[in-house]
PDB file of C-alpha atoms in Angstrom:
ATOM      1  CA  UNK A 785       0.000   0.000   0.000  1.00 81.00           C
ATOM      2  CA  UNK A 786       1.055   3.288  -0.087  1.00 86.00           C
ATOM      3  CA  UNK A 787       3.144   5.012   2.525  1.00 93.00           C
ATOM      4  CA  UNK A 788       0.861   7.759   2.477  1.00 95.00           C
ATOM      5  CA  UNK A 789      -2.128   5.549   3.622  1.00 91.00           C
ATOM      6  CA  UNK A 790      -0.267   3.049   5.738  1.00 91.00           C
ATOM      7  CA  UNK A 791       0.895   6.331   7.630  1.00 95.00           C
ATOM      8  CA  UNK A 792      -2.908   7.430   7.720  1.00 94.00           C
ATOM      9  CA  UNK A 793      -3.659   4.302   9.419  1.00 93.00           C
ATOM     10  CA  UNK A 794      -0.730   4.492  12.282  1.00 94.00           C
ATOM     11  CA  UNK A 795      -2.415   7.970  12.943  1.00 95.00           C
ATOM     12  CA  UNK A 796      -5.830   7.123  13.235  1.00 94.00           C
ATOM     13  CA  UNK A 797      -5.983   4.007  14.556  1.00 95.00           C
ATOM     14  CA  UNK A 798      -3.864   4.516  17.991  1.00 95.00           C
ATOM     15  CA  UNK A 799      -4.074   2.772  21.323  1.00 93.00           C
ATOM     16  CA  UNK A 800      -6.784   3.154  23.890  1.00 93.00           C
ATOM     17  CA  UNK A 801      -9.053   4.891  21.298  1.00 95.00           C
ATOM     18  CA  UNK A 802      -9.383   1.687  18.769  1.00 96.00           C
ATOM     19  CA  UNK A 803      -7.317  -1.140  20.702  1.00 96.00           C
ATOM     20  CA  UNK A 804      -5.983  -2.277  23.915  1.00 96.00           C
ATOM     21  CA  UNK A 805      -4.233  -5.366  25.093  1.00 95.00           C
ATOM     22  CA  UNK A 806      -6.018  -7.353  27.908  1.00 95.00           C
ATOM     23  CA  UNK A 807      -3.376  -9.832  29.324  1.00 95.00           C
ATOM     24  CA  UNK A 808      -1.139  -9.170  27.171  1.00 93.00           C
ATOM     25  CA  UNK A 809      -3.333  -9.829  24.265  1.00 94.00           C
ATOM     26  CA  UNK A 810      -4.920  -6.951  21.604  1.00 93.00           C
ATOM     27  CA  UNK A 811      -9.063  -6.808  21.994  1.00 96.00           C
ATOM     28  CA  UNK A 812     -10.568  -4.447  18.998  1.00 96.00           C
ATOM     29  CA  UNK A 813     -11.934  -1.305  20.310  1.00 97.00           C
ATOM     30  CA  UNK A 814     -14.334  -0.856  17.451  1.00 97.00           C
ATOM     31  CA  UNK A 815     -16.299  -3.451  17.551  1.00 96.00           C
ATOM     32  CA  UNK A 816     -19.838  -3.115  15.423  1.00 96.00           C
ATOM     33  CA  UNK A 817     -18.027  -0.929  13.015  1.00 96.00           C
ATOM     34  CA  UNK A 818     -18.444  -1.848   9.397  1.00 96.00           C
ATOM     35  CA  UNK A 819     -15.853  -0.728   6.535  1.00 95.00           C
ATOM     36  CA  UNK A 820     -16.568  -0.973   2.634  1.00 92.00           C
ATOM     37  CA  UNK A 821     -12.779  -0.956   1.540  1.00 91.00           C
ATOM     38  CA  UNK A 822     -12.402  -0.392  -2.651  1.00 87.00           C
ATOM     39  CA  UNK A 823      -9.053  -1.423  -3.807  1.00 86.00           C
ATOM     40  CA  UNK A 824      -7.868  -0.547  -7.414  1.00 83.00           C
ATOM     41  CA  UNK A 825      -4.973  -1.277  -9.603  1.00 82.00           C
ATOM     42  CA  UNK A 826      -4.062  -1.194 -12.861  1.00 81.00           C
ATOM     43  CA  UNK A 827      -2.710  -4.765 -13.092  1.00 80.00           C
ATOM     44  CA  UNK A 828      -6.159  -7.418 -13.436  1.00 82.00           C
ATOM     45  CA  UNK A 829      -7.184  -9.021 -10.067  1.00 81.00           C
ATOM     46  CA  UNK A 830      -6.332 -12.330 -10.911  1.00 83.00           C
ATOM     47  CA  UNK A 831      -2.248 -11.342 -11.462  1.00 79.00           C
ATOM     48  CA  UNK A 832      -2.848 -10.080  -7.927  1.00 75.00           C
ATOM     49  CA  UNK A 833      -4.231 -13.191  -6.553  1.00 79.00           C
ATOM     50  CA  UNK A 834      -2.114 -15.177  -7.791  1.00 83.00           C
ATOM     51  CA  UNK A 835       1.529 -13.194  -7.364  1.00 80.00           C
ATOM     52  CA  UNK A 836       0.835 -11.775  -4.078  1.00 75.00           C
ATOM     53  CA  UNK A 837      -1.417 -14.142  -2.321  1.00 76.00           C
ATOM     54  CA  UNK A 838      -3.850 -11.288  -1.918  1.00 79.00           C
ATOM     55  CA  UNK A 839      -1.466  -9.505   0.664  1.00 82.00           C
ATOM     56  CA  UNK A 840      -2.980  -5.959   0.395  1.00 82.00           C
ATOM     57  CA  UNK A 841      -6.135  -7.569   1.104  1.00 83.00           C
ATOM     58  CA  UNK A 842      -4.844  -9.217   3.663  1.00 87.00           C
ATOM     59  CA  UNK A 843      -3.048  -6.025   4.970  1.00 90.00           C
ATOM     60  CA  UNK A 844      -6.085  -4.413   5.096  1.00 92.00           C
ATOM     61  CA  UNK A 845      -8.848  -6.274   6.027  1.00 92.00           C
ATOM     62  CA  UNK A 846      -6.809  -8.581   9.278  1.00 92.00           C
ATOM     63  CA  UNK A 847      -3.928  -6.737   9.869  1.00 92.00           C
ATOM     64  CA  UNK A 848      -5.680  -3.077  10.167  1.00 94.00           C
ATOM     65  CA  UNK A 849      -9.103  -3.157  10.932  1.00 95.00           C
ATOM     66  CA  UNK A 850      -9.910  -6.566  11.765  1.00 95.00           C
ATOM     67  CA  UNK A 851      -7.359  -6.025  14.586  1.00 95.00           C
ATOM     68  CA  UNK A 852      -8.723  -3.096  15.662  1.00 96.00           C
ATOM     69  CA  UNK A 853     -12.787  -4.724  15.392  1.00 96.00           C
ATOM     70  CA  UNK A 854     -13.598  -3.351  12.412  1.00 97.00           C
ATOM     71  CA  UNK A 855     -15.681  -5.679  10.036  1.00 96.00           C
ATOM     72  CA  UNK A 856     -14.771  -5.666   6.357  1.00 95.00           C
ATOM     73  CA  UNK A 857     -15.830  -6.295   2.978  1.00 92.00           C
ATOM     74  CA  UNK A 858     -13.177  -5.565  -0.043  1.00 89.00           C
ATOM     75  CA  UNK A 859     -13.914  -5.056  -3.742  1.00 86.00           C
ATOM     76  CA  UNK A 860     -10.747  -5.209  -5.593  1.00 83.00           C
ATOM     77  CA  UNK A 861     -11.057  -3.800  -9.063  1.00 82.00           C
ATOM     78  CA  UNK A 862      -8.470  -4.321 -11.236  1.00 81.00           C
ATOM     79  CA  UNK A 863      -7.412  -3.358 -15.238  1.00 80.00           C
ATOM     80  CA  UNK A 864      -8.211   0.302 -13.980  1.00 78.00           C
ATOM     81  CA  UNK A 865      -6.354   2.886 -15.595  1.00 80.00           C
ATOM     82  CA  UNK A 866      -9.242   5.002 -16.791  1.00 78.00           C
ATOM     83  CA  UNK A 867     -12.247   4.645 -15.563  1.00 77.00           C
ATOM     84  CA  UNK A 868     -14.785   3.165 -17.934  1.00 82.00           C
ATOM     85  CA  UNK A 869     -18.566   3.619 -18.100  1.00 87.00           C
ATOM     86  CA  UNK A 870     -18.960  -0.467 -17.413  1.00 84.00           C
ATOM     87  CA  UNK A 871     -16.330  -0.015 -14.399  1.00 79.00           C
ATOM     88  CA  UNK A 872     -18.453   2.864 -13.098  1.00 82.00           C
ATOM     89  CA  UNK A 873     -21.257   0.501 -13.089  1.00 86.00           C
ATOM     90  CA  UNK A 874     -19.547  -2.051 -11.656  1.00 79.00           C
ATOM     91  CA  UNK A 875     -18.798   0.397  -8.921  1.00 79.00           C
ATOM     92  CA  UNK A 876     -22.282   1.228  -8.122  1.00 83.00           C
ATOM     93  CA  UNK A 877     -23.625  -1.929  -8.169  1.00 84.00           C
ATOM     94  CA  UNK A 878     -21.603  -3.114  -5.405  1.00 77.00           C
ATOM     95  CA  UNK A 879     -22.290   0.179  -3.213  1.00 73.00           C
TER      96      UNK A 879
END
């Protein structure tokens, strides 16, 4: 991801306001908190898949706010370079 975003995320989601550790283990403090994450890239989603295990998915969804309680569903939407009238679509069908 960019550093730009990952640094985004170290600044918003801080200690005591959306985590804590209970015993020495992390408890989300966001619990009941939905997220609608849209990835893009300009590579298609299956190069993704299959190259990089879905990482950035990964990243995103566990390792951010999954950790922090945050429930998450991820579109990935891949090929886009422009942004096409049938992508645009696509895009509002899954909003």
């Amino acid at each position: 991801m960019p550093a730009i975003l990952k640094g985004f995320f170290d600044k918003i989601f801080t200690a005591r306001f959306s985590y804590q550790y209970v015993n020495g283990r992390p408890e989300g403090l966001l619990k009941g908190k939905e997220a609608l994450v849209f990835m893009t890239s300009g590579s298609p989603v299956l190069l993704s898949e299959i190259l990089l295990f879905n990482r950035y998915h990964l990243a995103i969804k566990m390792d951010i706010l999954h950790f922090c309680g945050i429930k998450a569903r991820i579109s990935h939407l891949g090929s886009c370079l422009k942004l096409t009238p049938e992508r645009e679509d696509k895009i509002k069908r899954i909003v």
